[in-house]
Amino acid sequence: MRFAPLGVAGQRRLRQARVGIVGLGALGSAVAEQLARAGVGYLRLIDRDVVEASNLPRQALYTPDDAEAGRPKALAAAAHLARLAPDCTLDPVPSELDADNAFRLLSGLDLVIDGLDTFAARHLLNDACCQLALPWVHGAVLGAQGQSLAVIPGDSACWRCLQPEPPEPADSPTCDSVGVIIPAVRLVAAWQAALALQLLVDRSRLRRALWACDLWAGTWQQLIVPRDPGCRSCGPAADRPALAGAPAAVVLCGRQAVQLRRPAPGELRSLAARLGAAARILDGVCLRVDAEGLSATCFPDGRVLVQGTGDPVQARAWCDRWLGG
Amino acid sequence: MPITVRIPTVLRHLTGGSDSVSVQAGSVAALIEALESAHPGIKARLCDESGALRRHINVFVGEEDIRFLEGLQTALKDGDTVDIVPAIAGGA
């Protein structure tokens, strides 16, 4: 409040602001914490994944208990943020943003934060935000390097102006193959949070450039990204191709985990009762099943995250056996 | 005065770990050839079989993206700094 560029009026605006965070890994959870503490009044926390022990070193919002229980990140994040910022309204959504639900999950928001870990999802977010004229803040980190870009559809360059098509997966190393250092995560999260505050309160000083940093080399640049008149997301002839369909099975990046789409699980209690000791209900909305060396989390939106295999065929067969065909 | 090229993390195994190298070149295309002579294998990481820049790679001269300048034919002058910026997937 005492920081003059925000002031009392700015703080009030933050209190009224509704921000979505898509992806609650290291970046998304760090930005969520900063925005909650800054006084943002409403956060919608969207994530498809569950907390694992391997997340804990860099995803500081979560605890060993979350990993032990395999809690969905959206629910775990909401529970922890509720203690840090009791005045913030938290709306956890344990779902994957896809072409079918994007408009619903992003509706009524003033701003979206990118905490995603795949290009396909980021292109989808960009297409959806351009369609909704919804500003969003890109952030990504790898090794000691990070990037961030504020996107104001119709005003500044969008993600697709910079990156017309998603790269081939083989072309894009991930934190699993190259690693990441926590200071780079925190730096990018801080940059995203600052851009978010400016977008919500005072756009006059907002930087419309791709910010790229390398903490190990000690360098950073603000690179100019012009709007692309032929852009398929924000140009005059935009067709927003990422909104056209959703994949059925996804092997999660660098992990022994496969995500399948199945009919929604229906009444969890009866399914849990049928499975007996192999199953338990998480936070009242998800079902966790441990059997035959694999474990699965059934989300209310029909997704099943199978952990312990990278083979979609094995994962599907396991689901048919344990959850019914 | 040569041109300074900033090398992203994912390509540094090709430059002996250096995050920045110096080359002499009059255009971005020539710069990529000069990088390839000094650090074999790097061109294939930047360009596809047809010689076009790979779609996840953005190259900036000064602070400007060459896709909005003259592409690979963008001219370079002594003292320029070239940034090779691959898109990053990670939310970590």
Coordinates of C-alpha atoms in Angstrom, one line a residue:
Chain A
M1 CA 0.0 0.0 0.0
R2 CA 2.9 2.3 0.7
F3 CA 4.5 1.5 -2.6
A4 CA 3.5 4.7 -4.4
P5 CA 2.8 3.2 -7.9
L6 CA 0.2 0.9 -6.3
G7 CA -1.1 3.1 -3.4
V8 CA -4.5 2.6 -1.8
A9 CA -6.3 2.6 -5.0
G10 CA -4.1 0.0 -6.5
Q11 CA -4.4 -2.2 -3.5
R12 CA -8.2 -1.9 -3.8
R13 CA -8.0 -2.9 -7.4
L14 CA -5.9 -6.0 -6.5
R15 CA -8.5 -6.9 -3.9
Q16 CA -11.2 -6.9 -6.6
A17 CA -9.0 -8.7 -9.2
R18 CA -9.7 -12.3 -10.3
V19 CA -6.6 -14.1 -11.5
G20 CA -6.3 -17.6 -12.9
I21 CA -3.1 -19.6 -12.6
V22 CA -2.8 -22.5 -15.1
G23 CA -0.2 -25.0 -14.0
L24 CA 0.9 -25.1 -10.3
G25 CA 4.4 -26.5 -10.6
A26 CA 7.4 -24.6 -9.4
L27 CA 6.6 -21.4 -11.3
G28 CA 2.8 -21.4 -11.0
S29 CA 2.8 -22.1 -7.3
A30 CA 5.5 -19.4 -6.6
V31 CA 3.5 -16.8 -8.5
A32 CA 0.3 -17.9 -6.8
E33 CA 1.9 -17.4 -3.4
Q34 CA 3.2 -13.9 -4.4
L35 CA -0.2 -12.8 -5.7
A36 CA -2.1 -14.1 -2.7
R37 CA 0.3 -12.3 -0.3
A38 CA 0.1 -9.1 -2.5
G39 CA -3.6 -9.0 -1.8
V40 CA -5.2 -10.3 -5.0
G41 CA -8.8 -11.1 -4.0
Y42 CA -9.5 -14.2 -6.0
L43 CA -7.2 -16.9 -7.4
R44 CA -8.5 -19.8 -9.6
L45 CA -5.9 -22.6 -9.3
I46 CA -5.9 -24.9 -12.3
D47 CA -3.7 -28.0 -12.5
R48 CA -4.0 -31.5 -13.8
D49 CA -1.3 -33.2 -11.7
V50 CA -0.8 -34.6 -8.2
V51 CA 2.0 -33.8 -5.8
E52 CA 5.0 -36.2 -5.9
A53 CA 8.0 -36.4 -3.7
S54 CA 10.3 -35.4 -6.6
N55 CA 8.4 -32.0 -6.8
L56 CA 9.2 -30.9 -3.3
P57 CA 12.7 -29.5 -3.7
R58 CA 11.5 -26.9 -6.2
Q59 CA 7.8 -26.6 -5.5
A60 CA 7.9 -24.9 -2.1
L61 CA 4.2 -24.6 -1.6
Y62 CA 3.8 -28.4 -1.1
T63 CA 4.7 -30.6 1.8
P64 CA 5.8 -34.3 2.2
D65 CA 2.3 -35.0 3.5
D66 CA 0.9 -33.8 0.1
A67 CA 3.3 -36.1 -1.7
E68 CA 2.5 -39.0 0.6
A69 CA -1.2 -38.7 -0.1
G70 CA -0.7 -37.9 -3.8
R71 CA -3.0 -34.9 -3.4
P72 CA -4.0 -33.0 -6.5
K73 CA -1.8 -29.9 -6.8
A74 CA -4.8 -27.6 -7.2
L75 CA -6.3 -28.7 -3.9
A76 CA -3.0 -28.8 -2.0
A77 CA -2.1 -25.3 -3.3
A78 CA -5.5 -23.9 -2.2
A79 CA -5.2 -25.5 1.2
H80 CA -1.8 -23.9 1.8
L81 CA -2.6 -20.5 0.3
A82 CA -5.7 -20.3 2.5
R83 CA -3.5 -20.3 5.6
L84 CA -1.1 -17.7 4.1
A85 CA -3.7 -15.4 2.8
P86 CA -7.0 -15.9 4.6
D87 CA -8.7 -13.0 2.8
C88 CA -8.1 -14.4 -0.7
T89 CA -10.9 -16.4 -2.3
L90 CA -9.4 -19.7 -3.6
D91 CA -11.0 -21.7 -6.4
P92 CA -9.2 -24.9 -7.0
V93 CA -9.8 -26.7 -10.3
P94 CA -8.1 -30.1 -10.6
S95 CA -8.5 -30.2 -14.3
E96 CA -6.4 -30.0 -17.4
L97 CA -7.0 -27.0 -19.6
D98 CA -8.2 -28.3 -23.0
A99 CA -10.1 -27.2 -26.1
D100 CA -13.4 -28.3 -24.6
N101 CA -13.2 -26.6 -21.2
A102 CA -10.9 -23.6 -21.9
F103 CA -13.6 -20.9 -22.1
R104 CA -15.3 -22.2 -19.0
L105 CA -12.2 -22.5 -16.9
L106 CA -11.0 -19.0 -18.0
S107 CA -14.3 -17.2 -17.8
G108 CA -14.7 -14.2 -15.5
L109 CA -11.0 -13.7 -15.0
D110 CA -9.0 -10.4 -15.4
L111 CA -5.7 -12.1 -16.0
V112 CA -4.1 -15.5 -16.4
I113 CA -0.6 -16.7 -15.3
D114 CA 1.2 -19.3 -17.3
G115 CA 2.7 -22.1 -15.1
L116 CA 2.4 -24.7 -17.9
D117 CA 5.1 -27.2 -18.8
T118 CA 4.3 -28.0 -22.5
F119 CA 4.1 -26.0 -25.7
A120 CA 0.9 -27.6 -26.8
A121 CA -0.9 -26.4 -23.6
R122 CA 0.7 -22.9 -23.9
H123 CA -0.5 -22.5 -27.5
L124 CA -4.0 -23.6 -26.4
L125 CA -3.9 -21.0 -23.5
N126 CA -2.8 -18.3 -26.0
D127 CA -5.5 -19.1 -28.5
A128 CA -8.2 -19.2 -25.8
C129 CA -6.9 -15.9 -24.2
C130 CA -6.8 -14.2 -27.6
Q131 CA -10.4 -15.3 -28.3
L132 CA -11.5 -14.0 -24.9
A133 CA -9.3 -10.8 -25.1
L134 CA -7.9 -11.9 -21.7
P135 CA -4.3 -10.8 -20.8
W136 CA -1.9 -13.4 -19.7
V137 CA 1.7 -13.6 -18.5
H138 CA 4.0 -16.2 -20.0
G139 CA 6.8 -17.7 -17.9
A140 CA 9.1 -20.6 -18.5
V141 CA 12.4 -21.8 -17.0
L142 CA 15.1 -24.3 -17.9
G143 CA 18.5 -24.8 -16.4
A144 CA 19.5 -21.3 -15.2
Q145 CA 17.6 -19.6 -18.0
G146 CA 14.1 -18.1 -17.9
Q147 CA 11.7 -16.1 -20.1
S148 CA 8.6 -14.1 -19.5
L149 CA 6.3 -12.1 -21.8
A150 CA 3.1 -10.2 -21.0
V151 CA 0.4 -10.7 -23.6
I152 CA -2.4 -8.2 -24.1
P153 CA -4.5 -9.6 -26.9
G154 CA -5.0 -7.0 -29.6
D155 CA -2.4 -4.7 -28.2
S156 CA 1.0 -6.4 -27.7
A157 CA 2.5 -9.4 -29.5
C158 CA 1.0 -12.8 -28.4
W159 CA 2.8 -16.0 -27.7
R160 CA 2.1 -17.3 -31.3
C161 CA 3.6 -14.1 -32.8
L162 CA 6.9 -15.2 -31.1
Q163 CA 6.3 -19.0 -31.6
P164 CA 4.0 -19.6 -34.6
E165 CA 3.7 -23.4 -34.1
P166 CA 4.6 -25.7 -31.1
P167 CA 8.0 -27.2 -31.6
E168 CA 8.5 -30.9 -32.2
P169 CA 8.8 -32.5 -28.7
A170 CA 12.3 -33.8 -29.7
D171 CA 13.4 -30.2 -30.3
S172 CA 12.5 -29.0 -26.9
P173 CA 14.6 -30.1 -23.9
T174 CA 12.8 -30.1 -20.5
C175 CA 13.7 -29.6 -16.9
D176 CA 13.8 -33.4 -16.7
S177 CA 16.6 -33.6 -19.3
V178 CA 18.5 -30.4 -18.5
G179 CA 17.5 -29.7 -14.9
V180 CA 16.6 -26.4 -13.4
I181 CA 18.0 -24.3 -10.5
I182 CA 15.6 -22.9 -8.0
P183 CA 16.9 -19.3 -8.2
A184 CA 15.9 -19.2 -11.9
V185 CA 12.5 -20.4 -11.0
R186 CA 12.1 -17.7 -8.3
L187 CA 13.4 -15.0 -10.6
V188 CA 11.0 -15.8 -13.4
A189 CA 8.1 -16.1 -10.9
A190 CA 9.0 -12.7 -9.5
W191 CA 9.1 -11.2 -13.0
Q192 CA 5.7 -12.7 -13.8
A193 CA 4.2 -11.5 -10.5
A194 CA 5.4 -8.0 -11.1
L195 CA 4.0 -8.0 -14.6
A196 CA 0.7 -9.3 -13.2
L197 CA 0.6 -6.4 -10.7
Q198 CA 1.2 -3.9 -13.4
L199 CA -1.4 -5.4 -15.7
L200 CA -4.0 -5.2 -12.9
V201 CA -3.1 -1.8 -11.6
D202 CA -1.1 0.4 -14.0
R203 CA -0.3 -0.6 -17.6
S204 CA 1.5 2.6 -18.3
R205 CA 4.9 1.1 -17.3
L206 CA 4.3 -2.4 -18.6
R207 CA 7.1 -3.8 -20.7
R208 CA 6.0 -5.3 -24.0
A209 CA 9.2 -7.2 -24.6
L210 CA 10.3 -10.8 -24.2
W211 CA 12.4 -10.8 -21.1
A212 CA 15.1 -13.5 -21.2
C213 CA 17.6 -14.1 -18.4
D214 CA 20.5 -16.4 -17.7
L215 CA 21.4 -16.4 -14.1
W216 CA 24.5 -18.5 -14.5
A217 CA 25.9 -16.1 -17.2
G218 CA 24.6 -13.2 -15.2
T219 CA 22.8 -11.7 -18.2
W220 CA 19.3 -10.6 -19.1
Q221 CA 17.8 -9.0 -22.2
Q222 CA 14.5 -7.4 -23.1
L223 CA 13.9 -8.5 -26.7
I224 CA 11.5 -6.8 -29.0
V225 CA 8.6 -9.0 -30.3
P226 CA 6.5 -7.2 -32.8
R227 CA 2.9 -8.3 -33.5
D228 CA 2.8 -10.7 -36.5
P229 CA 0.1 -9.6 -39.0
G230 CA -0.3 -13.2 -40.1
C231 CA -0.6 -14.6 -36.6
R232 CA -3.1 -17.4 -36.3
S233 CA -4.0 -16.4 -32.7
C234 CA -4.2 -12.6 -32.8
G235 CA -4.0 -11.5 -36.4
P236 CA -7.0 -10.3 -38.5
A237 CA -7.4 -13.8 -40.1
A238 CA -6.8 -15.8 -36.8
D239 CA -8.2 -19.3 -36.8
R240 CA -6.8 -20.4 -33.4
P241 CA -5.9 -24.0 -34.3
A242 CA -5.2 -25.2 -30.8
L243 CA -8.9 -24.8 -29.9
A244 CA -9.7 -27.5 -32.5
G245 CA -9.2 -30.7 -30.5
A246 CA -7.8 -32.5 -27.4
P247 CA -5.5 -35.5 -27.3
A248 CA -6.9 -38.7 -25.7
A249 CA -3.8 -40.1 -24.0
V250 CA -0.7 -38.1 -22.9
V251 CA 2.6 -39.4 -21.6
L252 CA 3.6 -36.9 -19.0
C253 CA 6.9 -35.2 -19.6
G254 CA 9.9 -37.2 -18.4
R255 CA 7.9 -39.1 -15.9
Q256 CA 6.6 -42.6 -15.5
A257 CA 3.1 -41.4 -15.8
V258 CA 0.3 -41.5 -18.4
Q259 CA -2.9 -39.5 -18.5
L260 CA -6.0 -41.1 -19.9
R261 CA -9.5 -39.8 -20.6
R262 CA -12.3 -42.0 -19.4
P263 CA -15.9 -41.4 -18.6
A264 CA -16.2 -39.4 -15.3
P265 CA -16.0 -41.7 -12.3
G266 CA -19.4 -40.9 -11.0
E267 CA -20.1 -41.6 -7.4
L268 CA -16.7 -42.0 -5.8
R269 CA -17.9 -43.7 -2.6
S270 CA -19.4 -46.7 -4.3
L271 CA -16.3 -47.1 -6.5
A272 CA -14.1 -46.8 -3.5
A273 CA -16.2 -49.3 -1.6
R274 CA -15.9 -51.8 -4.5
L275 CA -12.1 -51.5 -4.6
G276 CA -11.7 -51.8 -0.8
A277 CA -8.2 -51.3 0.6
A278 CA -6.7 -50.4 -2.8
A279 CA -8.7 -47.1 -2.9
R280 CA -9.0 -43.9 -0.9
I281 CA -10.8 -40.7 -1.5
L282 CA -8.7 -37.5 -1.6
D283 CA -10.2 -34.2 -0.5
G284 CA -13.6 -35.5 -1.2
V285 CA -13.3 -35.1 -5.0
C286 CA -10.6 -37.5 -6.3
L287 CA -10.0 -41.2 -6.0
R288 CA -6.6 -42.7 -5.5
V289 CA -6.1 -46.4 -6.4
D290 CA -2.9 -48.4 -5.6
A291 CA -2.7 -51.8 -7.2
E292 CA -0.3 -54.1 -9.0
G293 CA 2.6 -51.7 -8.5
L294 CA 0.8 -48.8 -10.3
S295 CA -1.2 -46.1 -8.8
A296 CA -3.9 -43.9 -10.3
T297 CA -5.7 -40.7 -9.4
C298 CA -9.2 -40.3 -10.9
F299 CA -10.2 -36.7 -11.3
P300 CA -13.8 -35.5 -11.4
D301 CA -13.4 -34.4 -15.0
G302 CA -12.8 -38.0 -16.2
R303 CA -9.0 -37.8 -16.4
V304 CA -7.1 -40.7 -14.8
L305 CA -3.4 -40.1 -14.1
V306 CA -1.6 -43.5 -13.9
Q307 CA 1.8 -43.4 -12.2
G308 CA 4.4 -46.1 -12.5
T309 CA 4.3 -46.6 -16.2
G310 CA 5.1 -44.7 -19.4
D311 CA 3.2 -47.1 -21.6
P312 CA -0.3 -45.9 -22.5
V313 CA -1.4 -49.5 -23.5
Q314 CA -0.4 -50.9 -20.1
A315 CA -2.1 -47.9 -18.3
R316 CA -5.3 -48.4 -20.3
A317 CA -5.4 -52.2 -19.5
W318 CA -4.8 -51.5 -15.8
C319 CA -7.6 -49.0 -15.8
D320 CA -10.0 -51.4 -17.5
R321 CA -9.1 -54.0 -14.9
W322 CA -9.4 -51.8 -11.8
L323 CA -11.8 -49.1 -12.7
G324 CA -14.0 -51.0 -15.1
G325 CA -14.1 -50.8 -19.0
Chain B
M1 CA 35.4 -6.0 -34.1
P2 CA 33.7 -9.4 -34.1
I3 CA 30.1 -10.3 -33.4
T4 CA 29.2 -11.7 -30.0
V5 CA 26.8 -14.6 -30.0
R6 CA 25.0 -15.6 -26.8
I7 CA 24.6 -19.4 -26.6
P8 CA 21.6 -20.9 -24.7
T9 CA 22.1 -23.6 -22.1
V10 CA 20.9 -26.4 -24.3
L11 CA 23.6 -25.7 -26.9
R12 CA 26.6 -25.1 -24.6
H13 CA 27.7 -28.7 -24.8
L14 CA 28.7 -27.8 -28.4
T15 CA 30.7 -24.7 -27.4
G16 CA 32.8 -26.3 -24.7
G17 CA 30.5 -24.9 -22.1
S18 CA 30.9 -21.2 -23.2
D19 CA 27.8 -19.1 -22.9
S20 CA 29.1 -16.6 -25.4
V21 CA 31.3 -16.9 -28.5
S22 CA 32.7 -14.5 -31.0
V23 CA 32.6 -14.9 -34.8
Q24 CA 33.1 -12.8 -37.9
A25 CA 30.1 -12.7 -40.2
G26 CA 28.2 -10.3 -42.4
S27 CA 24.8 -11.9 -42.1
V28 CA 22.9 -14.3 -39.8
A29 CA 23.3 -17.1 -42.4
A30 CA 27.0 -16.5 -42.5
L31 CA 27.1 -16.4 -38.8
I32 CA 25.5 -19.8 -38.5
E33 CA 28.1 -21.2 -41.0
A34 CA 30.9 -19.7 -38.9
L35 CA 29.4 -21.2 -35.8
E36 CA 29.2 -24.6 -37.5
S37 CA 32.9 -24.4 -38.5
A38 CA 34.0 -23.6 -35.0
H39 CA 31.5 -25.8 -33.2
P40 CA 30.4 -28.7 -35.5
G41 CA 26.9 -29.9 -34.9
I42 CA 25.4 -26.5 -33.9
K43 CA 23.8 -25.7 -37.3
A44 CA 21.6 -28.8 -37.2
R45 CA 20.3 -27.7 -33.8
L46 CA 19.4 -24.2 -35.3
C47 CA 18.2 -25.1 -38.8
D48 CA 16.2 -27.9 -40.3
E49 CA 17.2 -30.0 -43.4
S50 CA 16.0 -27.3 -45.8
G51 CA 18.2 -24.7 -44.0
A52 CA 15.4 -22.8 -42.5
L53 CA 15.5 -21.8 -38.9
R54 CA 13.9 -24.4 -36.6
R55 CA 10.5 -23.2 -35.4
H56 CA 11.4 -23.2 -31.7
I57 CA 14.5 -21.0 -32.3
N58 CA 14.3 -17.3 -32.3
V59 CA 17.3 -15.2 -33.3
F60 CA 17.6 -11.6 -32.2
V61 CA 20.1 -9.1 -33.6
G62 CA 20.5 -6.3 -31.1
E63 CA 17.0 -6.6 -29.6
E64 CA 15.1 -7.4 -32.7
D65 CA 13.8 -10.7 -33.9
I66 CA 15.2 -11.6 -37.4
R67 CA 11.8 -13.0 -38.5
F68 CA 10.7 -9.4 -38.6
L69 CA 13.9 -8.2 -40.2
E70 CA 15.4 -10.0 -43.2
G71 CA 15.4 -13.5 -41.7
L72 CA 18.6 -15.4 -42.2
Q73 CA 19.7 -12.7 -44.7
T74 CA 19.6 -10.0 -41.9
A75 CA 22.9 -8.1 -42.1
L76 CA 25.3 -7.9 -39.2
K77 CA 27.9 -5.3 -38.5
D78 CA 30.9 -5.4 -36.2
G79 CA 30.0 -5.1 -32.6
D80 CA 26.5 -6.6 -33.0
T81 CA 25.3 -8.9 -30.3
V82 CA 23.2 -11.9 -31.5
D83 CA 20.9 -13.8 -29.1
I84 CA 19.9 -17.3 -29.9
V85 CA 16.7 -17.9 -27.8
P86 CA 15.0 -21.3 -28.0
A87 CA 11.4 -21.4 -26.7
I88 CA 11.3 -23.0 -23.2
A89 CA 8.6 -25.4 -22.3
G90 CA 9.1 -25.6 -18.5
G91 CA 7.0 -24.5 -15.7
A92 CA 9.4 -26.7 -13.7

